[in-house]
Amino acid sequence: MARMDPVSMGLLTALAGGAGGELGRQAWTGLGELVRRPFRRGGAVVPEGSAPEGSASEGSASEGSGEAELARLARDPGDAAAARALSVVLHRRAAADAEFEERLRRWDEAARRISLTGGDVHNSISGGTFSAPVIQGRDFTGTTFGTSPADN
């Protein structure tokens, strides 16, 4: 299986900032639960006091887990450096732990499907002359133009 791409910094900052409503909050919570899972290397739980291979961390496993980076981004969702650091540590951890990689891949696929916009619509029309109906809005259903059958 090909290694996964790093998690999008934009996705991380959007979810940390509360985008996506309840689904976004659940995704952010799910990411927190994922990074708090124990490290596994070759099917074995990595002992306390070690970090995943390829991580610069020499302290506890939680230092290389992404917990610190997740907390930093939660404190300041607009911090691009915190989002980058979280994305990097998640990518490194996924490279060192196949189970984590699979779980992170599933999380990322689900999180990317969440609409991160609040649904605000900003329409404008300027200039020109309009001689037909103009409808501005979002998510129209059952809209028709022309005369209704009763008008015939």
PDB file of C-alpha atoms in Angstrom:
ATOM      1  CA  MET A   1       0.000   0.000   0.000  1.00  0.00           C
ATOM      2  CA  ALA A   2       1.348   3.437  -0.891  1.00  0.00           C
ATOM      3  CA  ARG A   3       2.196   5.739   1.963  1.00  0.00           C
ATOM      4  CA  MET A   4      -0.409   8.388   2.605  1.00  0.00           C
ATOM      5  CA  ASP A   5       0.085  12.069   1.897  1.00  0.00           C
ATOM      6  CA  PRO A   6       0.415  14.421   4.864  1.00  0.00           C
ATOM      7  CA  VAL A   7      -2.845  15.645   6.369  1.00  0.00           C
ATOM      8  CA  SER A   8      -3.801  19.020   4.902  1.00  0.00           C
ATOM      9  CA  MET A   9      -2.791  21.981   7.037  1.00  0.00           C
ATOM     10  CA  GLY A  10      -5.925  23.774   5.839  1.00  0.00           C
ATOM     11  CA  LEU A  11      -8.096  20.914   7.055  1.00  0.00           C
ATOM     12  CA  LEU A  12      -6.345  20.878  10.437  1.00  0.00           C
ATOM     13  CA  THR A  13      -6.688  24.633  10.978  1.00  0.00           C
ATOM     14  CA  ALA A  14     -10.321  24.631   9.821  1.00  0.00           C
ATOM     15  CA  LEU A  15     -11.295  21.824  12.202  1.00  0.00           C
ATOM     16  CA  ALA A  16      -9.300  23.334  15.071  1.00  0.00           C
ATOM     17  CA  GLY A  17     -11.134  26.604  14.477  1.00  0.00           C
ATOM     18  CA  GLY A  18     -14.553  24.974  14.704  1.00  0.00           C
ATOM     19  CA  ALA A  19     -15.396  24.667  11.009  1.00  0.00           C
ATOM     20  CA  GLY A  20     -17.826  21.995   9.918  1.00  0.00           C
ATOM     21  CA  GLY A  21     -20.231  22.385  12.829  1.00  0.00           C
ATOM     22  CA  GLU A  22     -20.945  19.289  14.895  1.00  0.00           C
ATOM     23  CA  LEU A  23     -19.322  16.968  12.339  1.00  0.00           C
ATOM     24  CA  GLY A  24     -16.175  19.083  12.414  1.00  0.00           C
ATOM     25  CA  ARG A  25     -16.112  18.997  16.207  1.00  0.00           C
ATOM     26  CA  GLN A  26     -16.486  15.227  16.145  1.00  0.00           C
ATOM     27  CA  ALA A  27     -13.660  14.924  13.599  1.00  0.00           C
ATOM     28  CA  TRP A  28     -11.379  17.085  15.750  1.00  0.00           C
ATOM     29  CA  THR A  29     -12.235  14.990  18.816  1.00  0.00           C
ATOM     30  CA  GLY A  30     -11.581  11.828  16.810  1.00  0.00           C
ATOM     31  CA  LEU A  31      -8.148  13.096  15.803  1.00  0.00           C
ATOM     32  CA  GLY A  32      -7.369  13.750  19.457  1.00  0.00           C
ATOM     33  CA  GLU A  33      -8.385  10.206  20.354  1.00  0.00           C
ATOM     34  CA  LEU A  34      -6.251   8.870  17.519  1.00  0.00           C
ATOM     35  CA  VAL A  35      -3.071  10.678  18.548  1.00  0.00           C
ATOM     36  CA  ARG A  36      -3.486   9.498  22.152  1.00  0.00           C
ATOM     37  CA  ARG A  37      -3.451   5.840  21.078  1.00  0.00           C
ATOM     38  CA  PRO A  38      -0.249   3.980  22.016  1.00  0.00           C
ATOM     39  CA  PHE A  39       2.496   3.703  19.424  1.00  0.00           C
ATOM     40  CA  ARG A  40       2.873   0.353  17.713  1.00  0.00           C
ATOM     41  CA  ARG A  41       5.920  -0.739  15.790  1.00  0.00           C
ATOM     42  CA  GLY A  42       5.855  -4.117  14.107  1.00  0.00           C
ATOM     43  CA  GLY A  43       2.688  -5.064  16.013  1.00  0.00           C
ATOM     44  CA  ALA A  44       4.253  -4.375  19.427  1.00  0.00           C
ATOM     45  CA  VAL A  45       3.360  -1.461  21.675  1.00  0.00           C
ATOM     46  CA  VAL A  46       6.340   0.879  21.931  1.00  0.00           C
ATOM     47  CA  PRO A  47       7.494   1.159  25.550  1.00  0.00           C
ATOM     48  CA  GLU A  48       6.914   4.362  27.488  1.00  0.00           C
ATOM     49  CA  GLY A  49       9.876   6.689  27.091  1.00  0.00           C
ATOM     50  CA  SER A  50      10.471   6.067  23.400  1.00  0.00           C
ATOM     51  CA  ALA A  51       9.203   7.743  20.279  1.00  0.00           C
ATOM     52  CA  PRO A  52       8.425   6.503  16.778  1.00  0.00           C
ATOM     53  CA  GLU A  53      11.315   5.942  14.410  1.00  0.00           C
ATOM     54  CA  GLY A  54      12.164   9.045  12.464  1.00  0.00           C
ATOM     55  CA  SER A  55      10.886  11.354  15.172  1.00  0.00           C
ATOM     56  CA  ALA A  56      13.261  13.820  16.718  1.00  0.00           C
ATOM     57  CA  SER A  57      11.731  13.254  20.114  1.00  0.00           C
ATOM     58  CA  GLU A  58      13.751  11.452  22.782  1.00  0.00           C
ATOM     59  CA  GLY A  59      11.284  11.921  25.650  1.00  0.00           C
ATOM     60  CA  SER A  60       8.013  10.148  26.300  1.00  0.00           C
ATOM     61  CA  ALA A  61       6.010   8.583  23.500  1.00  0.00           C
ATOM     62  CA  SER A  62       3.421  11.326  23.869  1.00  0.00           C
ATOM     63  CA  GLU A  63       6.044  13.856  22.772  1.00  0.00           C
ATOM     64  CA  GLY A  64       6.201  12.273  19.307  1.00  0.00           C
ATOM     65  CA  SER A  65       2.543  11.312  19.180  1.00  0.00           C
ATOM     66  CA  GLY A  66       1.151  14.634  18.055  1.00  0.00           C
ATOM     67  CA  GLU A  67      -0.526  15.455  21.380  1.00  0.00           C
ATOM     68  CA  ALA A  68       1.566  18.574  21.994  1.00  0.00           C
ATOM     69  CA  GLU A  69       1.076  19.786  18.423  1.00  0.00           C
ATOM     70  CA  LEU A  70      -2.657  19.093  18.585  1.00  0.00           C
ATOM     71  CA  ALA A  71      -2.951  21.060  21.842  1.00  0.00           C
ATOM     72  CA  ARG A  72      -0.925  23.942  20.382  1.00  0.00           C
ATOM     73  CA  LEU A  73      -3.187  24.155  17.328  1.00  0.00           C
ATOM     74  CA  ALA A  74      -6.307  23.911  19.507  1.00  0.00           C
ATOM     75  CA  ARG A  75      -5.073  26.922  21.502  1.00  0.00           C
ATOM     76  CA  ASP A  76      -4.419  28.955  18.347  1.00  0.00           C
ATOM     77  CA  PRO A  77      -6.252  27.580  15.281  1.00  0.00           C
ATOM     78  CA  GLY A  78      -4.794  30.297  13.059  1.00  0.00           C
ATOM     79  CA  ASP A  79      -1.188  29.263  13.795  1.00  0.00           C
ATOM     80  CA  ALA A  80       0.109  27.923  10.471  1.00  0.00           C
ATOM     81  CA  ALA A  81       3.353  26.727  12.093  1.00  0.00           C
ATOM     82  CA  ALA A  82       1.337  24.660  14.598  1.00  0.00           C
ATOM     83  CA  ALA A  83      -0.722  23.141  11.761  1.00  0.00           C
ATOM     84  CA  ARG A  84       2.460  22.334   9.840  1.00  0.00           C
ATOM     85  CA  ALA A  85       4.053  20.763  12.929  1.00  0.00           C
ATOM     86  CA  LEU A  86       0.963  18.625  13.549  1.00  0.00           C
ATOM     87  CA  SER A  87       0.817  17.522   9.913  1.00  0.00           C
ATOM     88  CA  VAL A  88       4.517  16.563   9.994  1.00  0.00           C
ATOM     89  CA  VAL A  89       4.306  14.575  13.230  1.00  0.00           C
ATOM     90  CA  LEU A  90       1.174  12.750  12.025  1.00  0.00           C
ATOM     91  CA  HIS A  91       2.947  11.854   8.778  1.00  0.00           C
ATOM     92  CA  ARG A  92       6.048  10.611  10.631  1.00  0.00           C
ATOM     93  CA  ARG A  93       3.983   8.595  13.051  1.00  0.00           C
ATOM     94  CA  ALA A  94       1.999   7.041  10.202  1.00  0.00           C
ATOM     95  CA  ALA A  95       5.261   6.043   8.502  1.00  0.00           C
ATOM     96  CA  ALA A  96       6.414   4.295  11.704  1.00  0.00           C
ATOM     97  CA  ASP A  97       3.109   2.641  12.688  1.00  0.00           C
ATOM     98  CA  ALA A  98       1.033   0.818  10.048  1.00  0.00           C
ATOM     99  CA  GLU A  99      -2.053   0.586  12.266  1.00  0.00           C
ATOM    100  CA  PHE A 100      -1.900   4.307  13.006  1.00  0.00           C
ATOM    101  CA  GLU A 101      -1.442   5.005   9.285  1.00  0.00           C
ATOM    102  CA  GLU A 102      -4.589   3.057   8.406  1.00  0.00           C
ATOM    103  CA  ARG A 103      -6.619   4.767  11.125  1.00  0.00           C
ATOM    104  CA  LEU A 104      -5.270   8.189  10.133  1.00  0.00           C
ATOM    105  CA  ARG A 105      -6.066   7.475   6.465  1.00  0.00           C
ATOM    106  CA  ARG A 106      -9.690   6.612   7.349  1.00  0.00           C
ATOM    107  CA  TRP A 107      -9.943   9.689   9.591  1.00  0.00           C
ATOM    108  CA  ASP A 108      -8.531  11.929   6.837  1.00  0.00           C
ATOM    109  CA  GLU A 109     -10.908  10.542   4.196  1.00  0.00           C
ATOM    110  CA  ALA A 110     -13.908  11.120   6.476  1.00  0.00           C
ATOM    111  CA  ALA A 111     -12.746  14.582   7.559  1.00  0.00           C
ATOM    112  CA  ARG A 112     -12.268  15.707   3.953  1.00  0.00           C
ATOM    113  CA  ARG A 113     -15.937  14.961   3.255  1.00  0.00           C
ATOM    114  CA  ILE A 114     -17.113  17.410   5.911  1.00  0.00           C
ATOM    115  CA  SER A 115     -18.341  20.711   4.538  1.00  0.00           C
ATOM    116  CA  LEU A 116     -16.060  23.211   6.222  1.00  0.00           C
ATOM    117  CA  THR A 117     -18.014  26.241   5.102  1.00  0.00           C
ATOM    118  CA  GLY A 118     -20.836  27.610   7.182  1.00  0.00           C
ATOM    119  CA  GLY A 119     -23.142  27.830   4.214  1.00  0.00           C
ATOM    120  CA  ASP A 120     -22.970  31.594   3.971  1.00  0.00           C
ATOM    121  CA  VAL A 121     -23.828  32.892   0.544  1.00  0.00           C
ATOM    122  CA  HIS A 122     -22.547  36.177  -0.826  1.00  0.00           C
ATOM    123  CA  ASN A 123     -24.146  36.956  -4.164  1.00  0.00           C
ATOM    124  CA  SER A 124     -23.996  40.224  -6.004  1.00  0.00           C
ATOM    125  CA  ILE A 125     -25.201  41.542  -9.313  1.00  0.00           C
ATOM    126  CA  SER A 126     -23.940  44.779 -10.726  1.00  0.00           C
ATOM    127  CA  GLY A 127     -24.188  46.675 -13.962  1.00  0.00           C
ATOM    128  CA  GLY A 128     -26.390  45.907 -16.921  1.00  0.00           C
ATOM    129  CA  THR A 129     -30.120  45.525 -17.334  1.00  0.00           C
ATOM    130  CA  PHE A 130     -31.849  42.327 -16.316  1.00  0.00           C
ATOM    131  CA  SER A 131     -35.123  41.332 -17.925  1.00  0.00           C
ATOM    132  CA  ALA A 132     -35.434  37.831 -16.471  1.00  0.00           C
ATOM    133  CA  PRO A 133     -35.818  36.504 -12.971  1.00  0.00           C
ATOM    134  CA  VAL A 134     -32.674  36.462 -10.869  1.00  0.00           C
ATOM    135  CA  ILE A 135     -32.549  34.205  -7.868  1.00  0.00           C
ATOM    136  CA  GLN A 136     -29.743  34.419  -5.396  1.00  0.00           C
ATOM    137  CA  GLY A 137     -29.203  31.939  -2.665  1.00  0.00           C
ATOM    138  CA  ARG A 138     -27.972  28.420  -2.093  1.00  0.00           C
ATOM    139  CA  ASP A 139     -29.234  24.846  -2.485  1.00  0.00           C
ATOM    140  CA  PHE A 140     -32.413  25.396  -4.496  1.00  0.00           C
ATOM    141  CA  THR A 141     -34.803  22.515  -5.074  1.00  0.00           C
ATOM    142  CA  GLY A 142     -38.060  22.381  -6.991  1.00  0.00           C
ATOM    143  CA  THR A 143     -37.445  25.703  -8.722  1.00  0.00           C
ATOM    144  CA  THR A 144     -39.017  26.239 -12.133  1.00  0.00           C
ATOM    145  CA  PHE A 145     -39.129  29.159 -14.514  1.00  0.00           C
ATOM    146  CA  GLY A 146     -41.928  30.021 -16.867  1.00  0.00           C
ATOM    147  CA  THR A 147     -45.677  29.801 -16.499  1.00  0.00           C
ATOM    148  CA  SER A 148     -47.397  27.300 -14.315  1.00  0.00           C
ATOM    149  CA  PRO A 149     -49.925  24.880 -15.878  1.00  0.00           C
ATOM    150  CA  ALA A 150     -52.753  26.845 -14.190  1.00  0.00           C
ATOM    151  CA  ASP A 151     -51.804  29.977 -16.162  1.00  0.00           C
ATOM    152  CA  ASN A 152     -52.537  28.324 -19.544  1.00  0.00           C
TER     153      ASN A 152
END
